Coordinates of C-alpha atoms and ligand atoms in Angstrom, one line a residue:
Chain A
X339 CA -48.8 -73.5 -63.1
X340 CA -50.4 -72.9 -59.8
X341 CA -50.1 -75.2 -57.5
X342 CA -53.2 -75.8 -54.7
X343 CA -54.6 -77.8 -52.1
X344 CA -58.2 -78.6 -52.1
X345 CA -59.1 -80.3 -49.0
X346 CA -62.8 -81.7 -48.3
X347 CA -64.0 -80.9 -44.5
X348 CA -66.4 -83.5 -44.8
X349 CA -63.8 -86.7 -45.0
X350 CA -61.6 -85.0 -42.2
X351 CA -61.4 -87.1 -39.0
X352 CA -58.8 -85.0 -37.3
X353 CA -56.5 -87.8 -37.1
X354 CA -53.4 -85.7 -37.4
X355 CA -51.8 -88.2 -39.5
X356 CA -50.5 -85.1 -41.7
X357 CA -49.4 -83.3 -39.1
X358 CA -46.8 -86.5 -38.0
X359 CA -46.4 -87.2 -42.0
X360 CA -45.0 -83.4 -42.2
X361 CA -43.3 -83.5 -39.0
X362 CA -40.9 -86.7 -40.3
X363 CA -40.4 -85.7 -44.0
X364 CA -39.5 -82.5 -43.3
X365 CA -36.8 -83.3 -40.0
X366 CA -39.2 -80.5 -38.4
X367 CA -37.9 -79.5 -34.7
X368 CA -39.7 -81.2 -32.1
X369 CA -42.6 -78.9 -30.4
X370 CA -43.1 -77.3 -33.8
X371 CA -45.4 -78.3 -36.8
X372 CA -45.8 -77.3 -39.8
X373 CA -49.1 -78.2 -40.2
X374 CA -51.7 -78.6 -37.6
X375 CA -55.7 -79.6 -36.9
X376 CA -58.4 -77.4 -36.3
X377 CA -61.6 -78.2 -34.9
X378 CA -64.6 -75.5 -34.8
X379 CA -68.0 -76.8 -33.2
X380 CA -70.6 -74.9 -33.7
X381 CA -73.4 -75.2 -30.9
X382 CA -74.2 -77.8 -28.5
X383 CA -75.2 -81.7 -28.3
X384 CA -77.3 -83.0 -29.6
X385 CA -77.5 -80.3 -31.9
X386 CA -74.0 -79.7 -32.6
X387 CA -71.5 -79.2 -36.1
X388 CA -68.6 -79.7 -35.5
X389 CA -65.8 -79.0 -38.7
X390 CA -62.4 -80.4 -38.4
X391 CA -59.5 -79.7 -41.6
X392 CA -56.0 -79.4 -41.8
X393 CA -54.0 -76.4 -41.7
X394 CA -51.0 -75.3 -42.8
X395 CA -49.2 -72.0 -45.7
X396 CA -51.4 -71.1 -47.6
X397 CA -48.7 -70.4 -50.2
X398 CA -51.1 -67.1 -51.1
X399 CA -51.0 -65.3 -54.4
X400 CA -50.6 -61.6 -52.6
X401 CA -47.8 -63.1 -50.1
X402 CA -47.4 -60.6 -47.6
X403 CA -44.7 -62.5 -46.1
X404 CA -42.8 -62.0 -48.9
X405 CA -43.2 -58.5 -49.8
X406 CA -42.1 -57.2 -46.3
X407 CA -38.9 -59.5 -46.1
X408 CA -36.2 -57.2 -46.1
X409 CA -33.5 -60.1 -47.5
X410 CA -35.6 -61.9 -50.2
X411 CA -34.9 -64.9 -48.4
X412 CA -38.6 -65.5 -48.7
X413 CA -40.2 -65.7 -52.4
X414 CA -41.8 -67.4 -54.9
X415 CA -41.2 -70.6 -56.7
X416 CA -42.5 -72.0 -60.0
X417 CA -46.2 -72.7 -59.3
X418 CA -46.8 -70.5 -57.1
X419 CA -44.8 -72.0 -53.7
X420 CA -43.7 -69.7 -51.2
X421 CA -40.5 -71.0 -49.7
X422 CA -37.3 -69.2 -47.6
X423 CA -34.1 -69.9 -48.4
X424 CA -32.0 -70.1 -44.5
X425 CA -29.2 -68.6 -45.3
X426 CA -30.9 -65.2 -46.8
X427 CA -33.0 -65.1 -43.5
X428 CA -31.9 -62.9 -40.7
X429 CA -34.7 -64.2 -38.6
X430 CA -36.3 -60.3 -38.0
X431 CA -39.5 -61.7 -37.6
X432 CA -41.1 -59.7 -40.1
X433 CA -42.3 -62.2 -42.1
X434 CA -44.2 -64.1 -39.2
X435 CA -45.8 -60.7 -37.8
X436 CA -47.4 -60.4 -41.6
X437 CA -49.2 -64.1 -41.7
X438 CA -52.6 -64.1 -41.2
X439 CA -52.8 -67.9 -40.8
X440 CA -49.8 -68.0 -38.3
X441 CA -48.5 -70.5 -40.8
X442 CA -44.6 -69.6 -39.8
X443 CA -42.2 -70.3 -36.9
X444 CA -39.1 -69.5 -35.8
X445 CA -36.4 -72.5 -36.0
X446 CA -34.5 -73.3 -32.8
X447 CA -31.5 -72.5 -35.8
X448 CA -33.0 -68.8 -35.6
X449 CA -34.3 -68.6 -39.4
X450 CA -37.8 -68.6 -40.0
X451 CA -39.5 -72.0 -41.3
X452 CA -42.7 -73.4 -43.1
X453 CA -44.4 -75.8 -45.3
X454 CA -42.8 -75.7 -48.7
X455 CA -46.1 -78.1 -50.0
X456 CA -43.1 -80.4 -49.9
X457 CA -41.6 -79.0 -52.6
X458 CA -38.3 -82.1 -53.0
X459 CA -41.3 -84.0 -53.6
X460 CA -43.4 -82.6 -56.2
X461 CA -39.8 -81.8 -58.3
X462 CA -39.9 -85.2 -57.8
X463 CA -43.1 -86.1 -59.4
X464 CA -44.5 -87.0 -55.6
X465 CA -47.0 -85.7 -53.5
X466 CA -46.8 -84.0 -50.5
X467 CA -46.1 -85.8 -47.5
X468 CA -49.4 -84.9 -45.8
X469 CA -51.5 -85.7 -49.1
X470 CA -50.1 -89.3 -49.3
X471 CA -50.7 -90.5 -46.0
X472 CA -54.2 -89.0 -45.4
X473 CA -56.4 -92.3 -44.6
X474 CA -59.6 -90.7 -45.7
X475 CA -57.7 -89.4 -48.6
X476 CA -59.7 -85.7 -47.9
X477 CA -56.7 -83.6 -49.6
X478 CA -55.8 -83.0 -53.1
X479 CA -52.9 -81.5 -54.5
X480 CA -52.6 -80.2 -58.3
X481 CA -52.5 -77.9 -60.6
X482 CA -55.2 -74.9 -61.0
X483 CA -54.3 -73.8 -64.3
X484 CA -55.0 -77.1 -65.5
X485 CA -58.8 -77.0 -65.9
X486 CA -59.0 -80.5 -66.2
X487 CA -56.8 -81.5 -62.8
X488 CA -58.9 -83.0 -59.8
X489 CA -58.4 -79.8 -57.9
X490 CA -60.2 -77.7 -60.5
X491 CA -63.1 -80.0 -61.3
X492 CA -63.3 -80.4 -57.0
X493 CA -63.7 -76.8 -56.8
X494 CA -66.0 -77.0 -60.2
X495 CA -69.1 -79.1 -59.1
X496 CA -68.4 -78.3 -54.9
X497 CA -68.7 -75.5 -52.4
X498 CA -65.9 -74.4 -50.9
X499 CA -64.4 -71.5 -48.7
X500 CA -60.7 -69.9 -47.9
X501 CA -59.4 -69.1 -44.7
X502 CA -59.7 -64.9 -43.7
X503 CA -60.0 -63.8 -47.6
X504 CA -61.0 -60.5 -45.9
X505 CA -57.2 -60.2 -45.0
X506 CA -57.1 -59.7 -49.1
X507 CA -53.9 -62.3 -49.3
X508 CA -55.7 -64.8 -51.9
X509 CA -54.6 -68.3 -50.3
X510 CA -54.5 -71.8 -51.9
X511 CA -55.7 -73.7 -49.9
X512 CA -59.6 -74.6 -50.4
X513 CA -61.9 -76.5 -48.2
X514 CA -64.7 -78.2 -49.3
X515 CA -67.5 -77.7 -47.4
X516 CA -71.2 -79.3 -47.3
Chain B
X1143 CA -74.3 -69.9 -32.5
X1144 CA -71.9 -70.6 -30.5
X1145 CA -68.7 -71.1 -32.2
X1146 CA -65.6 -72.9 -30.7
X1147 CA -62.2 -73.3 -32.7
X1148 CA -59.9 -75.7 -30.9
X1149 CA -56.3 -76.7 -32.6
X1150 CA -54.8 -79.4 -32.0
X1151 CA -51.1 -80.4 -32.7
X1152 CA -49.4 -77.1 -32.8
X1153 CA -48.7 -75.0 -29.9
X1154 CA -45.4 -73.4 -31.8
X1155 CA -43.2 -71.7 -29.6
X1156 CA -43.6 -67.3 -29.6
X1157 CA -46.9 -67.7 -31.3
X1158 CA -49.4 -69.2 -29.9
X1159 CA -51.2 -68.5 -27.7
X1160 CA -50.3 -65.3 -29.1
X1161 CA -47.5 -63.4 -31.1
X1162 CA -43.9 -62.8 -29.2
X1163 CA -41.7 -62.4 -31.6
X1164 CA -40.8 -59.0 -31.0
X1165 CA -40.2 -57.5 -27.7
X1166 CA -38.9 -54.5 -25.4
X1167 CA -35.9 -54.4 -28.3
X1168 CA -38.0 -53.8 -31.0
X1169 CA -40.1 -50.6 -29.4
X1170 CA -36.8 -49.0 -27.3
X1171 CA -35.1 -49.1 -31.6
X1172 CA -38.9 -47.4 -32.6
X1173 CA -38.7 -45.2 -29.8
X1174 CA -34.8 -44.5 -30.2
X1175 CA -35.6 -44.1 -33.9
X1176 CA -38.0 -41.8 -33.8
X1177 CA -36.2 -39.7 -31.5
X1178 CA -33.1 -39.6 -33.7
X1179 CA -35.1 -38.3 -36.5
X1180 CA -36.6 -35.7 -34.5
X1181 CA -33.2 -34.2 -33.4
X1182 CA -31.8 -34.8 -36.8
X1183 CA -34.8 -32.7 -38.5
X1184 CA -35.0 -30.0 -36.4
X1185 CA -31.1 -29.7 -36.5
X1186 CA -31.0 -29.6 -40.0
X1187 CA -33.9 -27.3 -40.4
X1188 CA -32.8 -24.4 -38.3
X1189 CA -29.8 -24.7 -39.8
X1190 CA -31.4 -23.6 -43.2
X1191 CA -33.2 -21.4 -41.8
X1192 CA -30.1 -19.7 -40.7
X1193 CA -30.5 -19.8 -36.5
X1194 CA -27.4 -21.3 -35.9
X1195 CA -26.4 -18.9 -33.3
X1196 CA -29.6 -18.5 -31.5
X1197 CA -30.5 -22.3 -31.7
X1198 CA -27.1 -24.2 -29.7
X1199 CA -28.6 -27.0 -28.2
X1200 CA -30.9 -27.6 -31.6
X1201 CA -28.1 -27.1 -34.1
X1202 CA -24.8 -28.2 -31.6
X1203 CA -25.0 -29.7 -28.7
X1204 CA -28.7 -31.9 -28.6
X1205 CA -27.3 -33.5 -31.9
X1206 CA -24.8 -36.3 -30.2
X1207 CA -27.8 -37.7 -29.1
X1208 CA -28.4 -38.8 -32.6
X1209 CA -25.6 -41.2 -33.4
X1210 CA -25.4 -42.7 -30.1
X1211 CA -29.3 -43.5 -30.2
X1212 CA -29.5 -44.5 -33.6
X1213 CA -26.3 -46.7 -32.5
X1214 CA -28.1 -48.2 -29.1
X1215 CA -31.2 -48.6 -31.7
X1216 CA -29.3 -50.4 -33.9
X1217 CA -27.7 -52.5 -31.2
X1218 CA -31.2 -53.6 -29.9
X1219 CA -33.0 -54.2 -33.6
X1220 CA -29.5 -56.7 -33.9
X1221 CA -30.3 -58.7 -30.4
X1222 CA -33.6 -59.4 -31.6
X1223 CA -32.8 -60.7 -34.8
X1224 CA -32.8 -65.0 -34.3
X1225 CA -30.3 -65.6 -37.2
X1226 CA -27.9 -62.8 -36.6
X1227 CA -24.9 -64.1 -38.7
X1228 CA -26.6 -63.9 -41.6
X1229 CA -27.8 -60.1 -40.9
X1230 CA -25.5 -58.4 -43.5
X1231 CA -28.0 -60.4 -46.4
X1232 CA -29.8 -57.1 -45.4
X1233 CA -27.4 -55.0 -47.7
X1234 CA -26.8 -57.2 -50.1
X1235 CA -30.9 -56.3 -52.0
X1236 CA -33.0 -53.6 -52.0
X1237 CA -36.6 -54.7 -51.2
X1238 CA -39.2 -51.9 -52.4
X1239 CA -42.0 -53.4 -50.9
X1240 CA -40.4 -54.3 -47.5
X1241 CA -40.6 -51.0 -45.0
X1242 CA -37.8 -53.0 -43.3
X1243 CA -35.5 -53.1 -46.3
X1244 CA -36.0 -49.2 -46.5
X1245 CA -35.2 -48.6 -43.1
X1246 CA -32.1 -50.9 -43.1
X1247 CA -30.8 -48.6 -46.2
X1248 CA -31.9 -45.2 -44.3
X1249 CA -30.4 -46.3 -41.1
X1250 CA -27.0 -47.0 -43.3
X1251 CA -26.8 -43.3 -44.7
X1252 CA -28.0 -41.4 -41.5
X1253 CA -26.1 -43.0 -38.8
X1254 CA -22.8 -41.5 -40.5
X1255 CA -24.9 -38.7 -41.7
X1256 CA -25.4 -37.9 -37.5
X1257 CA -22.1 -39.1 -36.8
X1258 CA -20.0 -36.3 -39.2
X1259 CA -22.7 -33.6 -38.4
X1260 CA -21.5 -34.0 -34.5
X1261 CA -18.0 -34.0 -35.8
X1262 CA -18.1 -30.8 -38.0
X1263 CA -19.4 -28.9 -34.4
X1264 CA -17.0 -31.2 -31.9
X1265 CA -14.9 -28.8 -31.3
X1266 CA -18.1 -26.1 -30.9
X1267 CA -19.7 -29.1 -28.4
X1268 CA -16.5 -29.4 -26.6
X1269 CA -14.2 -26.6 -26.5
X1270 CA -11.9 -28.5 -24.1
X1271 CA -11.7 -30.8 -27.3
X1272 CA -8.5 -30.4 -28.9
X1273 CA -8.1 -32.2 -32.7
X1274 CA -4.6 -33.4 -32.4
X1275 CA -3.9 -34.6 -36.2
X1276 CA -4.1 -32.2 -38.4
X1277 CA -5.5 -34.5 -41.0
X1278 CA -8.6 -34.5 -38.2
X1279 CA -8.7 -30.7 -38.0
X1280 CA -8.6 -30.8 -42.2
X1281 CA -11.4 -33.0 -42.0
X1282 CA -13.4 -31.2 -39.5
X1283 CA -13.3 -27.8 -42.1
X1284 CA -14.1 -29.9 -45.3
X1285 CA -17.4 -30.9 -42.7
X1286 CA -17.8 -27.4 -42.0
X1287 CA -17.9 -26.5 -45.6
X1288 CA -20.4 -29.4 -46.4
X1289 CA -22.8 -28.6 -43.5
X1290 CA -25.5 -27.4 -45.8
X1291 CA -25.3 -30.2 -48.1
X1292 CA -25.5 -32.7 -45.0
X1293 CA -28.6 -30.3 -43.9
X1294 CA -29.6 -30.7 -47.3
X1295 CA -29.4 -34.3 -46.8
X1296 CA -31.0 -35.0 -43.7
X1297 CA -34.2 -33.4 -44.0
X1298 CA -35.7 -36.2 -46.2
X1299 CA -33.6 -38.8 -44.4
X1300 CA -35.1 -38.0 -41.1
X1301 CA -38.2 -37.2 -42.1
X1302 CA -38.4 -41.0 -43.9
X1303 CA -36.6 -42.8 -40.8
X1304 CA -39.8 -41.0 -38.7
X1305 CA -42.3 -42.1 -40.8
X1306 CA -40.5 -45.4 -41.2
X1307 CA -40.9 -46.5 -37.5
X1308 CA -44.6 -46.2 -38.3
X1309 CA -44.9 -47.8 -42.1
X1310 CA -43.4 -50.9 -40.5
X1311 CA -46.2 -51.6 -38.1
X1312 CA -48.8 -50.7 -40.7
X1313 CA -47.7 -52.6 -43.3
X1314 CA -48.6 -55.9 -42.0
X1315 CA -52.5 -56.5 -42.7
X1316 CA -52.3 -59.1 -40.2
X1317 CA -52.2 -57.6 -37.1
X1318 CA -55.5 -55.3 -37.4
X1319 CA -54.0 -52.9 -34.5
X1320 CA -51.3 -51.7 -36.9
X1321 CA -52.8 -51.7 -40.0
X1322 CA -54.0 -48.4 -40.3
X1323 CA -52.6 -45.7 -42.7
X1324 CA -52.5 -43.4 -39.8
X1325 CA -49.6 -45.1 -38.0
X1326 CA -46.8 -43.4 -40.2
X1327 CA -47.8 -40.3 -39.8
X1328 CA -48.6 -40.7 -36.5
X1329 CA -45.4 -42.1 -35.0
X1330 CA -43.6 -39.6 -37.1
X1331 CA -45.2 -36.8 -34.7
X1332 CA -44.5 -38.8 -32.3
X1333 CA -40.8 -39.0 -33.1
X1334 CA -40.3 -35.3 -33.7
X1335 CA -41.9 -34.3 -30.4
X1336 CA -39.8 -36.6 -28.4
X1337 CA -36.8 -35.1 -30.6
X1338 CA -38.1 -31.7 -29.5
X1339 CA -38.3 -32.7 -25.5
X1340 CA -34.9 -33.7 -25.8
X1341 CA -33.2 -30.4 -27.3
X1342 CA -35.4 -28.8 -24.0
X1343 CA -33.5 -30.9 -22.0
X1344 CA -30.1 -29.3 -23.5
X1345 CA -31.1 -25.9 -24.2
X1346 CA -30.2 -23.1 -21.8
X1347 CA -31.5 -20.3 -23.8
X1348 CA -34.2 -18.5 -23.0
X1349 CA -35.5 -17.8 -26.6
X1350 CA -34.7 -21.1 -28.0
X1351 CA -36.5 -22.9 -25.3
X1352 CA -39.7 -20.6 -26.2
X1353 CA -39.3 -22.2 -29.9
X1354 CA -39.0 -25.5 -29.3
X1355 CA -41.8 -25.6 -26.5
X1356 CA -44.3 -24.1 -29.0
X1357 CA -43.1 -26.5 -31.4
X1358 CA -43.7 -29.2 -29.2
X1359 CA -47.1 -28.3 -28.2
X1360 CA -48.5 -27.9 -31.7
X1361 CA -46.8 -31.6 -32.2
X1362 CA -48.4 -33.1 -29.0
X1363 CA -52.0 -31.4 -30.1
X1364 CA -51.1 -33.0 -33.7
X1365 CA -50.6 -36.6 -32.1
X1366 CA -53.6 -36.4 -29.8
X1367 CA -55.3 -35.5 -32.6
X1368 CA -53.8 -38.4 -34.7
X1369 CA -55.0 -40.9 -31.7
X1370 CA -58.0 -40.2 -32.0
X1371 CA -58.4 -40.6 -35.6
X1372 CA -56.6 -44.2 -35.4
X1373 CA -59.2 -44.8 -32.8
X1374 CA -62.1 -43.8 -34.4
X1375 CA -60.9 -46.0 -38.0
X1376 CA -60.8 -48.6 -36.2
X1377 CA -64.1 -47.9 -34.6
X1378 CA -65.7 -47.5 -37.9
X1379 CA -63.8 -50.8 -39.3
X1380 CA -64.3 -54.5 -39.1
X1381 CA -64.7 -56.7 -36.6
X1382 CA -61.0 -57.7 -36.0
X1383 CA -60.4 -54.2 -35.8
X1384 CA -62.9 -53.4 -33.3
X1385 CA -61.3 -56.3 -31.7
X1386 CA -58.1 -54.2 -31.9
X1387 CA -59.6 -50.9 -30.4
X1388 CA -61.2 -52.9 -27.4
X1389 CA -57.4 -53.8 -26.6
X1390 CA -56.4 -50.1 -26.1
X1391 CA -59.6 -48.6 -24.9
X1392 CA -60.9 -51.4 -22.6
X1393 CA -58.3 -54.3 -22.5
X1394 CA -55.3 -55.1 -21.0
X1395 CA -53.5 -52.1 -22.4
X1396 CA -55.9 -49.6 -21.0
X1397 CA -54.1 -48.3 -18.0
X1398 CA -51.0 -48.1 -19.9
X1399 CA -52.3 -46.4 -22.7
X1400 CA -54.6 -43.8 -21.1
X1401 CA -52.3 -43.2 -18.3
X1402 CA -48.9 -43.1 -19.5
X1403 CA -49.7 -42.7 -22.8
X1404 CA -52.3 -40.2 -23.8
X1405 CA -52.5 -38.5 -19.7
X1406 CA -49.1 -38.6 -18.5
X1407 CA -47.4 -38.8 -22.1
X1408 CA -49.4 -35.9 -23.8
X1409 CA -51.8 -34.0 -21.5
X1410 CA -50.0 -33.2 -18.5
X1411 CA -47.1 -31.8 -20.7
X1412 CA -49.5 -30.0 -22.5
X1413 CA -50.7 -28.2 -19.7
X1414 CA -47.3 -27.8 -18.3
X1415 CA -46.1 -26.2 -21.5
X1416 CA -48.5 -24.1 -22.0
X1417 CA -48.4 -22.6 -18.6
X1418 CA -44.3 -22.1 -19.1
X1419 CA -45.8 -20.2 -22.2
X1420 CA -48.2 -18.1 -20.2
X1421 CA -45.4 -16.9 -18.1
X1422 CA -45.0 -19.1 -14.7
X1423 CA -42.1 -20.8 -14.3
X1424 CA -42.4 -24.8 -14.7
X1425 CA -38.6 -26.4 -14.6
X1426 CA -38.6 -27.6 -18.3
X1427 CA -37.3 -31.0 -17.2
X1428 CA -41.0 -32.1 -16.0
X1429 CA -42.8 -32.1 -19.0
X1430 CA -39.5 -33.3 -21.2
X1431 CA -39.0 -36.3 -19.4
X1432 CA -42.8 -37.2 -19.7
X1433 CA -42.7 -36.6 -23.4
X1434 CA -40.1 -38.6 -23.7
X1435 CA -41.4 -41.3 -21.2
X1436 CA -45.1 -41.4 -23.1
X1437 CA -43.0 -42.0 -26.6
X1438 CA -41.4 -45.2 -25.4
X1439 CA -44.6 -46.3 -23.6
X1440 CA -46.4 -45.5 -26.7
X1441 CA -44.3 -47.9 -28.5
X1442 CA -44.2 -50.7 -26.3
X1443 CA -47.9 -50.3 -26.1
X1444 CA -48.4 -50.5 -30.0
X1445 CA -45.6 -53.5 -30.4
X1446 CA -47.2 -55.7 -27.6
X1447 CA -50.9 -55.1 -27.9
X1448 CA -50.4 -55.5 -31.8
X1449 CA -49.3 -58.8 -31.5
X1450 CA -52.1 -59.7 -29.6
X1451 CA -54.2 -59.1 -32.2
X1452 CA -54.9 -61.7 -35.0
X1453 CA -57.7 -63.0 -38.1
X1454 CA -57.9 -66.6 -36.8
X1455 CA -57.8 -68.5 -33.7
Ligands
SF4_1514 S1 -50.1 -68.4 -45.5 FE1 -48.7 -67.0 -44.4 S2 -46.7 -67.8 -44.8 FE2 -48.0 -68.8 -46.2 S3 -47.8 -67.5 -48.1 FE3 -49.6 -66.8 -47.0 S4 -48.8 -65.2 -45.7 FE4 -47.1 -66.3 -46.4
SF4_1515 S1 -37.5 -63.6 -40.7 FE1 -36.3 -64.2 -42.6 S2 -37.8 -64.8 -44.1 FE2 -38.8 -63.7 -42.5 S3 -38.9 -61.6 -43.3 FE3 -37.1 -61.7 -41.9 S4 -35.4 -62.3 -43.3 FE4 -37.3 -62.7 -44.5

């Protein structure tokens, strides 16, 4: 099993609706996010691109966050889902130096804290919180091993990218892009 | 093309707009670190080598600085840790790919390592010093008769707490100003020339001062050599690396890095050494206390510029 999360750049509006969906599922501090919106334009008006998608973990395959904690308070679930445990973390930091996506912070409790692709929800049989309320219904959550799952046949018949896969740290989330 | 990223909904506290999760207390336990190996190494290694008697300060009395800076380093690595309670989770595993698990487990076997090595000379260090208990003085000869074992002992430990202070910085891929192979090595010289400055400081013999100075000056032409190889990777790599360089060689750490660092850290000394060698007297002090200033800078240089560094935004 491999969890992913194949989100098409093309339906985002930027409405943040994740980023509040994430924020009150998860209890998440407030002036912290879990996930977040990023919008790149490209040129100009009138002849101006502008891309907007939704950010968060990338829950990588090659986790570097995982291999330099000291503790093991951060590791890897069943399908793939990088999660900490609290009470392993010693909150050195390490951890958030080693993300390329900046996808960690530290909790005003002092231990280090993420998206866990809501993982009391898919044990659940649910989707992430972020998934379910997206009104353009741009992101998709399954399974990669499955080749017949929608995020396989997604990435099947459209291009997509990967955020930095130069920092060599195979991420799961895709982004459908035109 | 004119590219623009703006992110909304997240402006996390310590990292964005940039990194500041580790500070001051994260380069003084580098620094403090490498120093601490330094001493350690050269203790143990003259030791081998037999000098005991010619080498005091190396072998006897430079050596208390060890524990009490691996003990300060240790303090400071503690203060910046956010969920300190929990801290002792770091000896309860033994993380092979985390640098930071292997330093935790070095730093647990050469902080009493240091400690007993000061012990089995105390009353060499301080001959006011008198062992009252006689179970102390028993204790002080088993020491003495162990002294080659510890020697034994600390050569690898030191040399891997030196190289350690580096690994740790240029094991994360993210931060493209410390990931470069180079940094190990390169803080490891670092460490055992600031080791070396500091057993200058002690030493009031004429022919032990000659050692260490030469010592020192190979190890500061080493580390300007080193520099200049990390700069010129990073030249040749990719674009968040150049990105990395331009920090260092025309950025906001420029001053600090050119002056303090590589001028007033390594050159002047350098010079100053070199003339002591020649024959004109220089007080040793001068270019000890720049060595060791230039190794601190040097750190705080490589901790905060690094986290300025990034792959996205
Ligand atoms: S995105 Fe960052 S926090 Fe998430 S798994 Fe990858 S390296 Fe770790
Ligand atoms: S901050 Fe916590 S989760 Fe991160 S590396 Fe340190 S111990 Fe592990």
């Amino acid at each position: 099993m491999r969890y992913a999360m194949v989100i098409d750049t093309l339906k985002c509006v930027g409405c943040s609706d994740c980023v509040v969906a994430c924020q009150t599922e998860n209890n998440v501090p407030i002036g912290y996010c879990r996930d977040w919106i990023t919008e790149t334009v490209d040129g100009s008006y009138p002849k101006v691109d502008i891309e907007l998608k939704s950010e968060r973990c990338n829950h990588c395959n090659n986790a570097p966050c995982v291999r330099c904690c000291p503790t093991g308070a951060s590791h890897i679930v069943e399908g793939g889902i990088v999660l900490v445990t609290a009470d392993e973390c010693i909150g050195c930091g390490a951890c958030i130096e080693s993300c390329p996506y900046d996808a960690r912070y530290q909790h005003p409790d002092g231990y280090v804290d993420k998206c866990t692709f809501c993982h009391h929800r898919i044990e659940k049989g649910e989707l992430p919180a972020c998934v379910s309320v997206c009104p353009t219904k741009c992101m998709c959550f399954g399974d990669l091993d499955d080749p017949n799952s929608q995020v396989s046949n997604l990435l099947k018949e459209r291009k997509y990218k990967v955020l930095a896969p130069e920092a060599g740290t195979s991420p799961n989330i895709y982004y459908l892009i035109k | 093309m004119q590219e623009e990223i703006f992110i909304s909904g997240r402006h996390l506290p310590k990292i964005d707009p940039f990194l500041e999760i580790w500070h001051w207390q994260i380069s003084t336990y580098l620094f403090l670190g490498g120093l601490s190996a330094g001493i350690l190494f050269f203790a143990a290694l003259f030791y081998l080598l037999g000098k005991e008697n010619d080498m005091k300060a190396t072998i006897k009395t430079a050596t208390i600085i060890a524990p009490l800076a691996l003990i300060i380093g240790l303090g400071t690595l503690f203060i910046d840790l956010s969920h300190k309670l929990y801290f002792w989770r770091l000896y309860t595993t033994v993380r092979i790919t985390s640098p930071m698990s292997w330093g935790a487990w070095v730093l647990l076997l050469i902080t009493p390592l240091s400690i007993l090595w000061v012990l089995s000379y105390s009353t060499e260090i301080f001959p006011s010093l008198n062992l009252k208990f006689s179970w102390l003085k028993n204790f002080q000869s088993f020491l003495i008769k162990n002294r080659k074992l510890m020697a034994i002992a600390l050569i690898p430990l030191s040399i891997i707490l030196g190289v350690y202070t580096g690994i740790l910085l240029s094991a994360f891929n993210a931060r493209p100003l410390w990931n470069n192979a180079i940094l190990g090595p390169l803080f490891l010289t670092s460490g055992l020339s600031t080791g070396a400055a500091s057993i200058l400081l002690f030493s009031k013999s004429h022919f032990e001062r000659k050692i260490m100075s030469k010592i020192d000056l190979a190890l500061i032409f080493i580390e300007l050599f080193l520099i200049t190889h990390m700069l010129m990777g990073m030249y040749a790599g990719s674009q968040v690396q150049l990105e990395a360089m331009q920090i260092l060689v025309s950025g906001d750490y420029t001053v600090m890095f050119f002056v303090f660092v590589i001028i007033l850290g390594l050159l002047i000394p350098a010079v100053l050494e070199l003339t002591e060698l020649i024959g004109f007297k220089v007080p040793i002090i001068i270019p000890s206390l720049l060595v060791l200033m230039g190794g601190l800078i040097f750190r705080i240089v490589m901790i905060n510029a690094g986290q300025l560094t990034r792959y996205l935004y």
